[in-house]
Short mmCIF file of C-alpha atoms and ligand atoms in Angstrom, two decimals:
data_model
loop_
_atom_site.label_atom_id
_atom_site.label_comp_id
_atom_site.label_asym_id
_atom_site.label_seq_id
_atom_site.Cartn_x
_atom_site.Cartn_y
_atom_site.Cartn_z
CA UNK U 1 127.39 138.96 114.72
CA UNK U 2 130.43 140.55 115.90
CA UNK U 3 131.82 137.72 117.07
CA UNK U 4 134.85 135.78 115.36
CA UNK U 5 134.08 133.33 112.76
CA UNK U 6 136.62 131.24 111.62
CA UNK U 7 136.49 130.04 108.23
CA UNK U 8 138.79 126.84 107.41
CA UNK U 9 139.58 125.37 104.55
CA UNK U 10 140.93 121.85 104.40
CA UNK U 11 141.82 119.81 101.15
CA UNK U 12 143.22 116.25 100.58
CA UNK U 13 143.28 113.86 97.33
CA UNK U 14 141.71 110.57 99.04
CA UNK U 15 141.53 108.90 95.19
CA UNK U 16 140.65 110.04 91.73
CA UNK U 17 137.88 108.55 89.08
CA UNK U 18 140.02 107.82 86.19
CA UNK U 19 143.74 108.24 87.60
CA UNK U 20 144.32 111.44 88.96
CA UNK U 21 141.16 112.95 87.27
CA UNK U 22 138.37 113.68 89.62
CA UNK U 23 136.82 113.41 92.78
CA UNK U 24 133.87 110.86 92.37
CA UNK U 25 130.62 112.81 93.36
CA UNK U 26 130.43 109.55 96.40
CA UNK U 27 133.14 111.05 98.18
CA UNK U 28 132.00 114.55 98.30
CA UNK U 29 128.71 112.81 99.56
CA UNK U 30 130.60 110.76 101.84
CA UNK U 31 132.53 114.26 103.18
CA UNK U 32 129.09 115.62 103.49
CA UNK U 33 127.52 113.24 105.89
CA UNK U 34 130.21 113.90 108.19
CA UNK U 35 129.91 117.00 108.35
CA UNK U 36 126.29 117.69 108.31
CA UNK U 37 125.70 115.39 111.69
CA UNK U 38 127.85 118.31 113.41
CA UNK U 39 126.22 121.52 111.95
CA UNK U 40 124.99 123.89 114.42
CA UNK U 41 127.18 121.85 117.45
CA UNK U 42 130.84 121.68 115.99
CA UNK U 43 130.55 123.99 113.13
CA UNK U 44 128.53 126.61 111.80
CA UNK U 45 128.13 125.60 107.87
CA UNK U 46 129.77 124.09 105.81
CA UNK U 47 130.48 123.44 101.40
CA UNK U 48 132.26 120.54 99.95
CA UNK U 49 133.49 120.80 96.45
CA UNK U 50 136.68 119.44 94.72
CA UNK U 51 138.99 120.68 91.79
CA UNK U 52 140.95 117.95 90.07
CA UNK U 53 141.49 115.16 92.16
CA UNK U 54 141.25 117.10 95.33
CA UNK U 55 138.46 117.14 98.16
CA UNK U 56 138.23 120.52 99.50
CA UNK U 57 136.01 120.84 102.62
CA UNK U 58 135.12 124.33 103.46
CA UNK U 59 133.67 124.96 106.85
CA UNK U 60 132.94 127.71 109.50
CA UNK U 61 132.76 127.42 112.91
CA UNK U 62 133.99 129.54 116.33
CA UNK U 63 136.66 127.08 117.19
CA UNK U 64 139.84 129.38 115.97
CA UNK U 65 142.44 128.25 113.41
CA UNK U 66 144.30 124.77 114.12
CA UNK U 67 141.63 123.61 116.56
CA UNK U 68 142.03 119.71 117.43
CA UNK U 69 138.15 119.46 116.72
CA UNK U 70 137.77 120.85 113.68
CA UNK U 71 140.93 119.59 112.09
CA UNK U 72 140.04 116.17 113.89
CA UNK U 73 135.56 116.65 111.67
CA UNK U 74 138.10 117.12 108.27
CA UNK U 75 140.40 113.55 109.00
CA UNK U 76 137.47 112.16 109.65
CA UNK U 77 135.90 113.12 106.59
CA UNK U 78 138.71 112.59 104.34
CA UNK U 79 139.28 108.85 106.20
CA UNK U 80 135.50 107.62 105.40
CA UNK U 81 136.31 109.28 101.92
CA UNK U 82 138.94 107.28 101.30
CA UNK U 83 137.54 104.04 102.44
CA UNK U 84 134.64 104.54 99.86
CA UNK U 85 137.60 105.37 97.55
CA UNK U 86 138.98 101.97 98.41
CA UNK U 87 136.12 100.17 97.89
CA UNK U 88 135.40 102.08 94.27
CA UNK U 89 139.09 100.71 93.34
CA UNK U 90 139.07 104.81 92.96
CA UNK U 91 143.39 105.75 91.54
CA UNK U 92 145.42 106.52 94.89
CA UNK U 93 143.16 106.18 97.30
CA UNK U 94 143.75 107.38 100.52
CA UNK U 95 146.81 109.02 98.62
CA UNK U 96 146.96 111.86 100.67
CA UNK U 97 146.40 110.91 104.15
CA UNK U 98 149.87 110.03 105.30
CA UNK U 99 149.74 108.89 108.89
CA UNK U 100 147.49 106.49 110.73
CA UNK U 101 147.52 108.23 113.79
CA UNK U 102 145.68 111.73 113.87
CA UNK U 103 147.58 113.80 116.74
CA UNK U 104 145.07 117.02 116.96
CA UNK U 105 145.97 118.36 113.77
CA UNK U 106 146.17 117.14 109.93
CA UNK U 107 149.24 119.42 109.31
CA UNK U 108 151.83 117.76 108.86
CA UNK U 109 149.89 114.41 107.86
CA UNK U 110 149.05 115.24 104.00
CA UNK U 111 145.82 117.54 103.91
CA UNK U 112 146.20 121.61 102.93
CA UNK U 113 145.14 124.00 105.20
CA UNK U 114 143.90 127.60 105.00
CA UNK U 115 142.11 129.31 108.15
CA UNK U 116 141.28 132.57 109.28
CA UNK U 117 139.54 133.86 111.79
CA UNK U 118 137.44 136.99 111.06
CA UNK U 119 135.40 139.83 112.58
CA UNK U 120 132.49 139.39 110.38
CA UNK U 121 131.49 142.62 108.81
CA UNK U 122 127.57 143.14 108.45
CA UNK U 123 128.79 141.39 104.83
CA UNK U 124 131.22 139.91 104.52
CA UNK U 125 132.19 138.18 100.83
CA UNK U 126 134.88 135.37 100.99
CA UNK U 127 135.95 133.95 97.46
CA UNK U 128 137.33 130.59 98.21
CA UNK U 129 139.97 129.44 95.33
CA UNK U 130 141.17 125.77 94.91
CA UNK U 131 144.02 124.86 92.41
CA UNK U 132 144.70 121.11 91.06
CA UNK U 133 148.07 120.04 89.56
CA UNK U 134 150.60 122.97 91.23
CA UNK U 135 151.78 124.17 94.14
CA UNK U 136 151.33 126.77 97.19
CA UNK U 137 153.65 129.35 95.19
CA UNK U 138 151.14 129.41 92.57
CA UNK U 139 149.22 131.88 94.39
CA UNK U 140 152.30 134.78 94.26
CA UNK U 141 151.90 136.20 91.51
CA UNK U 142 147.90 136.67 91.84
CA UNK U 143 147.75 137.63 95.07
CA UNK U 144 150.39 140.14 94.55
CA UNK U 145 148.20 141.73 91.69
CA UNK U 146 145.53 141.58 94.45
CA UNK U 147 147.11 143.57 97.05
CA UNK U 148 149.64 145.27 95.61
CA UNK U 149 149.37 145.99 91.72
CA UNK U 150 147.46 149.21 91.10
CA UNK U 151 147.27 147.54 87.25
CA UNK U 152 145.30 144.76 88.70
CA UNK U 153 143.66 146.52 91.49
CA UNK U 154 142.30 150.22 90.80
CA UNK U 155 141.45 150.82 94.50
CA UNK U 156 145.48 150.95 95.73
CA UNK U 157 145.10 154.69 93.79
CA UNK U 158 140.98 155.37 93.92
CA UNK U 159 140.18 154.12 97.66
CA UNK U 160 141.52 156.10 100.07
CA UNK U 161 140.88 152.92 102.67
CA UNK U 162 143.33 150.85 100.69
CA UNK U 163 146.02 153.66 99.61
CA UNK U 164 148.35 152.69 102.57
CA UNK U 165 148.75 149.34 100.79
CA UNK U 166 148.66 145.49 102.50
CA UNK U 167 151.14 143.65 104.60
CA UNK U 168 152.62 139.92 103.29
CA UNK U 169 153.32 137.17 105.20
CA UNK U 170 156.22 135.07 103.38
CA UNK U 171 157.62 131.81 104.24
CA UNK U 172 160.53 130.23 102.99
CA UNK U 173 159.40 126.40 102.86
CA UNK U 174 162.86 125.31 102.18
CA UNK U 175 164.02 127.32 105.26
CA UNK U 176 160.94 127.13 107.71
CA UNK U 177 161.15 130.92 108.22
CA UNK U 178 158.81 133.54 107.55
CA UNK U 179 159.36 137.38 106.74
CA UNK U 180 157.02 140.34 106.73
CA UNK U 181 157.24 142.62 103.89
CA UNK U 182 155.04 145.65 103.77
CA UNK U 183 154.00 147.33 100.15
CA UNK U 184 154.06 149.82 98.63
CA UNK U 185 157.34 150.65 100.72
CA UNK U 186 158.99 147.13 100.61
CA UNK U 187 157.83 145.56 97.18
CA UNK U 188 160.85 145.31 95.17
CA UNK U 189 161.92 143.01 98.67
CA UNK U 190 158.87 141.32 98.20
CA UNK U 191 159.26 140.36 94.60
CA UNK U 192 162.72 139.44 94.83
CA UNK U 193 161.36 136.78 97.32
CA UNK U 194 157.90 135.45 95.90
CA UNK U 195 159.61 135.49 91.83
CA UNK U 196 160.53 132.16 93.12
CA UNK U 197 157.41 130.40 94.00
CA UNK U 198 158.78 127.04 95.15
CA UNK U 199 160.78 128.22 97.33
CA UNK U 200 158.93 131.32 98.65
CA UNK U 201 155.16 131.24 99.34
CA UNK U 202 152.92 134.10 100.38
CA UNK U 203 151.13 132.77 103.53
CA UNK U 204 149.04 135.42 104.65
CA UNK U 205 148.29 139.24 103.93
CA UNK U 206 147.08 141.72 106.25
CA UNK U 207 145.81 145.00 106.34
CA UNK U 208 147.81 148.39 107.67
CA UNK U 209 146.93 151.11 109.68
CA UNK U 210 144.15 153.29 108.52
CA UNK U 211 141.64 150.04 106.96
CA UNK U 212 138.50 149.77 108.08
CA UNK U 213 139.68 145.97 108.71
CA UNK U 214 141.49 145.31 112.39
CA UNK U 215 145.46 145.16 111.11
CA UNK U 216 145.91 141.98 113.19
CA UNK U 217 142.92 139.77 111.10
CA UNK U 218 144.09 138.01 107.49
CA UNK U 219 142.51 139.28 104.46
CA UNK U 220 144.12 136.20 102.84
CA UNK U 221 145.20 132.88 103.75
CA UNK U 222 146.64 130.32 101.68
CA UNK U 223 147.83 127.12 102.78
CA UNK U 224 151.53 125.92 102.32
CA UNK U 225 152.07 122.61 102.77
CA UNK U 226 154.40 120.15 100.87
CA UNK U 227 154.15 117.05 100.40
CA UNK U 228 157.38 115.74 99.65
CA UNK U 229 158.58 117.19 102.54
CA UNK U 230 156.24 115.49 104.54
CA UNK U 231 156.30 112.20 103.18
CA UNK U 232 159.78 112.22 102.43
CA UNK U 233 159.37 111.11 98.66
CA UNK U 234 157.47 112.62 96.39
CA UNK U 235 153.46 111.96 97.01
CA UNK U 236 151.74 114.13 94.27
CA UNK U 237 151.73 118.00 93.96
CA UNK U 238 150.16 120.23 97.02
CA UNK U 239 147.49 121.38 95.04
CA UNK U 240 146.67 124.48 97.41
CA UNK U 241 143.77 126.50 98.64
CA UNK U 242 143.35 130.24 99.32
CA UNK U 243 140.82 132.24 101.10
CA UNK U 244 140.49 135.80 100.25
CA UNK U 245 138.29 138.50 102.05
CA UNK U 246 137.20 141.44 99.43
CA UNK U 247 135.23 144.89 99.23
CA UNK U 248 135.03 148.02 101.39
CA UNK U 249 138.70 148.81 102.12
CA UNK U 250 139.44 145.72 100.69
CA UNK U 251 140.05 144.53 96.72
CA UNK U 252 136.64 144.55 95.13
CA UNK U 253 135.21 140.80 93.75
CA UNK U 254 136.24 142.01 90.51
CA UNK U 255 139.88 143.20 91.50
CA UNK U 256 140.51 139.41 93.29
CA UNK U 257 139.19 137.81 90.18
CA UNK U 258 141.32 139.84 87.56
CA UNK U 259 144.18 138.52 89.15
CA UNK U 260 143.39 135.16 87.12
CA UNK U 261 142.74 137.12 83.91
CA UNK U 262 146.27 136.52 82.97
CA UNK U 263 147.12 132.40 82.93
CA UNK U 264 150.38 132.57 84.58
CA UNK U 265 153.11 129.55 84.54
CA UNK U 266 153.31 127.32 87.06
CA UNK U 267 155.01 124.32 88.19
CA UNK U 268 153.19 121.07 88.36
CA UNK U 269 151.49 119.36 85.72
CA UNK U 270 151.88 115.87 84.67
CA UNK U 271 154.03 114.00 87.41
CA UNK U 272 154.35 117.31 89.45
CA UNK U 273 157.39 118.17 87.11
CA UNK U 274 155.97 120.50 84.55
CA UNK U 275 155.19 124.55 83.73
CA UNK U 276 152.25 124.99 82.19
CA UNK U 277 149.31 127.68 82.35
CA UNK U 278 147.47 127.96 85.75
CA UNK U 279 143.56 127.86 84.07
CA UNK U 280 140.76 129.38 85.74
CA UNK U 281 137.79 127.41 85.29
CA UNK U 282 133.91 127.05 86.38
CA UNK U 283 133.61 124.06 88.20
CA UNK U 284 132.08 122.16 85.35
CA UNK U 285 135.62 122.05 84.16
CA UNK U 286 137.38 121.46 87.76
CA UNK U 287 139.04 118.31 85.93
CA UNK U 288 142.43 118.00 84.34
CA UNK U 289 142.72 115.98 81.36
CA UNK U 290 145.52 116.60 78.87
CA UNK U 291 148.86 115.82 80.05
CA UNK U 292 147.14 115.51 83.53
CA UNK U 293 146.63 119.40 82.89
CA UNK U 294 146.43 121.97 82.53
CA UNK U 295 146.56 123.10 85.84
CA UNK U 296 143.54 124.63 86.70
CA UNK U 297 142.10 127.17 89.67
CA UNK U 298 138.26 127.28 90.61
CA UNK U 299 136.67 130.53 92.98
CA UNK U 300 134.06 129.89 94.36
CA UNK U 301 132.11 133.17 96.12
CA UNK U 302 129.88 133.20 99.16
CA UNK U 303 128.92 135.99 101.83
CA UNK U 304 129.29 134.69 105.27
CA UNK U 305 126.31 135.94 107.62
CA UNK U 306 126.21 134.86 111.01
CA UNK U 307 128.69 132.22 110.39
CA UNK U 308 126.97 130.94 107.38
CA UNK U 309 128.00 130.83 104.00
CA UNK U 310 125.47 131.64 101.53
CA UNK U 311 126.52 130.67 97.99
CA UNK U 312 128.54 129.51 96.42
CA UNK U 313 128.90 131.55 93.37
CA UNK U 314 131.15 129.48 90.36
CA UNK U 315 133.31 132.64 90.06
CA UNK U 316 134.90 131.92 86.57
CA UNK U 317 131.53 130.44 85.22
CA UNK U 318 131.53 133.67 82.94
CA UNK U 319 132.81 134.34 79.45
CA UNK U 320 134.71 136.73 80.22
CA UNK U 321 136.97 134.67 81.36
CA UNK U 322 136.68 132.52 78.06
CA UNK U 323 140.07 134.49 76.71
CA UNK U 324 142.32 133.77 79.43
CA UNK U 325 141.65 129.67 79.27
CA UNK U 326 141.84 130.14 75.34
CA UNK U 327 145.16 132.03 76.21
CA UNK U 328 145.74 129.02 78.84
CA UNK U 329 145.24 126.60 75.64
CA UNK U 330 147.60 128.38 73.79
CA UNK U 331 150.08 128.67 76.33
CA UNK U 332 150.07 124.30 77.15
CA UNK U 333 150.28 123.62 73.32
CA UNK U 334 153.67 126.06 73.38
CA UNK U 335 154.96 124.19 76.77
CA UNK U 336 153.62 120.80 75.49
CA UNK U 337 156.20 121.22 72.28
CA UNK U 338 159.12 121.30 74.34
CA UNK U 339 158.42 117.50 75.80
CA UNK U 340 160.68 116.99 77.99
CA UNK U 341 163.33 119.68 77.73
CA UNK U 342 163.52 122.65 80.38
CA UNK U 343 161.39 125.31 80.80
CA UNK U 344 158.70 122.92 80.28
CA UNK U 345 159.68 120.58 82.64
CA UNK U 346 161.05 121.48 86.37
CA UNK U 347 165.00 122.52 86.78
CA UNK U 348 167.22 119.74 87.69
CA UNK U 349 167.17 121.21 91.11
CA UNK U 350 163.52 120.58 91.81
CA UNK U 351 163.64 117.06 90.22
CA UNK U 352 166.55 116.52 92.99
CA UNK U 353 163.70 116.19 95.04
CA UNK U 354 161.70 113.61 92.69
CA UNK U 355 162.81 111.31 89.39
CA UNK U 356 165.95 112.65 89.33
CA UNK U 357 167.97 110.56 91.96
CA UNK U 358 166.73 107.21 90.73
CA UNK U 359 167.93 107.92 86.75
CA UNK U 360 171.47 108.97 88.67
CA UNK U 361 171.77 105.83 90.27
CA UNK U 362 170.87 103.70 87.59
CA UNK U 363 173.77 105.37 85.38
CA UNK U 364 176.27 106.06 88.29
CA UNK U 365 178.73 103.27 87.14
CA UNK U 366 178.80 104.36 83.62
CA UNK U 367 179.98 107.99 83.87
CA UNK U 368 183.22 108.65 83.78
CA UNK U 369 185.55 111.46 84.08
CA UNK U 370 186.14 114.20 81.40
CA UNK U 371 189.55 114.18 79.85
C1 F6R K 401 150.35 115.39 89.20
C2 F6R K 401 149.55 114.17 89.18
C3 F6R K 401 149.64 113.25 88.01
C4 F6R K 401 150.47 112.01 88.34
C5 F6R K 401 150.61 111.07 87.14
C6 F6R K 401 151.35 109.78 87.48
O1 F6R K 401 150.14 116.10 90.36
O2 F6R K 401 148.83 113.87 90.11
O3 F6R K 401 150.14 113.91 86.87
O4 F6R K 401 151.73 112.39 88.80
O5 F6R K 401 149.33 110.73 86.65
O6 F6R K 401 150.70 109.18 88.56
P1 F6R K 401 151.12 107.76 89.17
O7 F6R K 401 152.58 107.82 89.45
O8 F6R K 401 150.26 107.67 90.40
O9 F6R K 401 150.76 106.72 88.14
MG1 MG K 402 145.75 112.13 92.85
MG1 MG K 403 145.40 116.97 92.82
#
């Protein structure tokens, strides 16, 4: 093709089957209809799937990143999801879609967004992970090992294409400022930023000099956005997405996935206020149960030709990664034990944000000073 593709990803909870469960199949069918009466004029192909309680629309199309269009096909989508939602009496319906108005792009209004727009390579394999029950830090430590851990990711020392390292995009989402940090060079910078994942979030990486991918295209996006802050109270977790591009110059498949070998702690869980194990799971298990939890990550694989995504592949439908959810198992019965004493549950700090304010107020009058 040669052209530029743009792949977006777009994800809001419009209602759960059974609480904050699952997406009911009728709103992934709902999603669908929208979206196929625009193939071939709007977009170029698109996948709906869900993990959790989260509706994940993934689409191509030529339109570029935050195009009023495209973002304009997903509120549509998620809207006539959540009205079947409504009428299903589906748990928080709508829950995610915080505005009426749609002003030419759902940032900002509840959804998730990931986009990049891409030279398509003659292939061109795209693993698309979703995460329910955390947020968009979750994706630090894993995309690190990605691009920057020659533990995780054998080509940083074997392919000469990759040696010079990758480039990360960081945002503080307390600030609203972003860094670049290159690695190998920079990485002790890097980690001294993205150790804290709720406050710092890798947005993007990028290639450097010397790849056989342009140094101005993402190699991976995630998207970033908080609910809280947009709703001003707290809505639910952000349950992000991520895109990642892989092979020739790039992490191989097997290099992306290995990053989920090991089931890292995250923050989220039940009520958004817990640490617990981020699972990776076929999509057969895309739905939290105990404690809400654990959270859990699905990848989902497809090669993009011409603008089309063939697949999907269910990524971590494969006993090998059988150890890391037993490990994940393990993990949430050790977190679980600690109820609700810190490290399981969130710092004071980030309940500041949450529960914490209303318990403070209630007991304001009775606390009195220390002698
Ligand atoms: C976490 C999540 C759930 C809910 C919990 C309470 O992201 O979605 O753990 O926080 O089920 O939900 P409400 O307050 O809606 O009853
Ligand atoms: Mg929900
Ligand atoms: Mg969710």
């Amino acid at each position: 093709m040669g052209e530029r593709v743009t792949i977006s990803v777009i994800k809001a909870d419009v209602g759960g089957l059974v609480g904050h469960h699952v997406v009911h199949p009728a709103l992934e069918e709902t999603a669908e209809g929208v979206l196929e009466e625009v193939v071939d004029e709007l977009i170029y192909d698109y996948f709906v799937t869900h993990v959790g309680d989260d509706l994940v629309l993934i689409m191509t199309h030529g339109k570029g990143e935050d195009n009023s269009e495209i973002h304009g096909l997903a509120w549509k989508a998620f809207q006539k999801a959540a009205k079947v939602a409504k009428e299903l009496g589906l748990y928080g319906a709508g829950q995610d879609l915080l505005s009426e108005a749609f002003s030419g792009n759902v940032k900002g209004l509840g959804p998730g967004v990931a986009e990049m727009s891409i030279t398509e390579r003659p292939s061109e394999p795209v693993i698309v992970f979703a995460a329910d029950k955390t947020e968009a830090g979750a994706w630090n430590l894993p995309l690190f090992k990605m691009f920057a851990d020659p533990f995780n990711t054998a080509g940083l020392i074997i392919d000469p294409s990759m040696h010079q390292g990758f480039r990360f995009e960081v945002w503080d989402l307390v600030e609203h400022k972003k860094v670049e940090l290159s690695c190998p060079e920079e990485m002790y910078d890097l980690l001294a930023l993205i150790g804290s994942p709720g406050r710092f979030a890798i947005k993007r990486v990028y290639p450097k000099q010397g790849s056989p991918i342009d140094p101005n295209e993402p190699v991976a996006v995630a998207s970033t956005e908080r609910l809280y802050e947009i709703a001003g109270r707290y809505v639910g977790k952000d349950d992000p997405v991520l895109v990642v591009r892989a092979q020739h110059g790039l992490p191989a498949v097997g290099e992306v996935l290995e990053a989920f070998a090991f089931p890292h702690l995250v923050a989220g869980w039940m009520r958004g206020s817990h640490w617990g194990p981020l699972m990776p799971v076929p999509l057969e298990y895309a739905a939290p149960t105990r404690f809400d939890g654990p959270p859990r990550v699905i990848g989902l694989g497809f090669q993009i030709k011409d603008g089309r995504l063939i697949g999907p592949e269910d990524m971590f439908a494969d006993p090998a990664f059988d150890y890391a959810r037993e490990m994940a198992n393990k993990v949430a019965d050790y977190m679980r034990r600690h109820g609700p004493f810190e490290p399981h549950r969130v710092s004071y700090h980030d309940l500041e944000y949450t529960s914490m304010p209303a318990v403070l107020e209630k007991l304001k009058d009775r606390f009195r000073p220390l002698e």
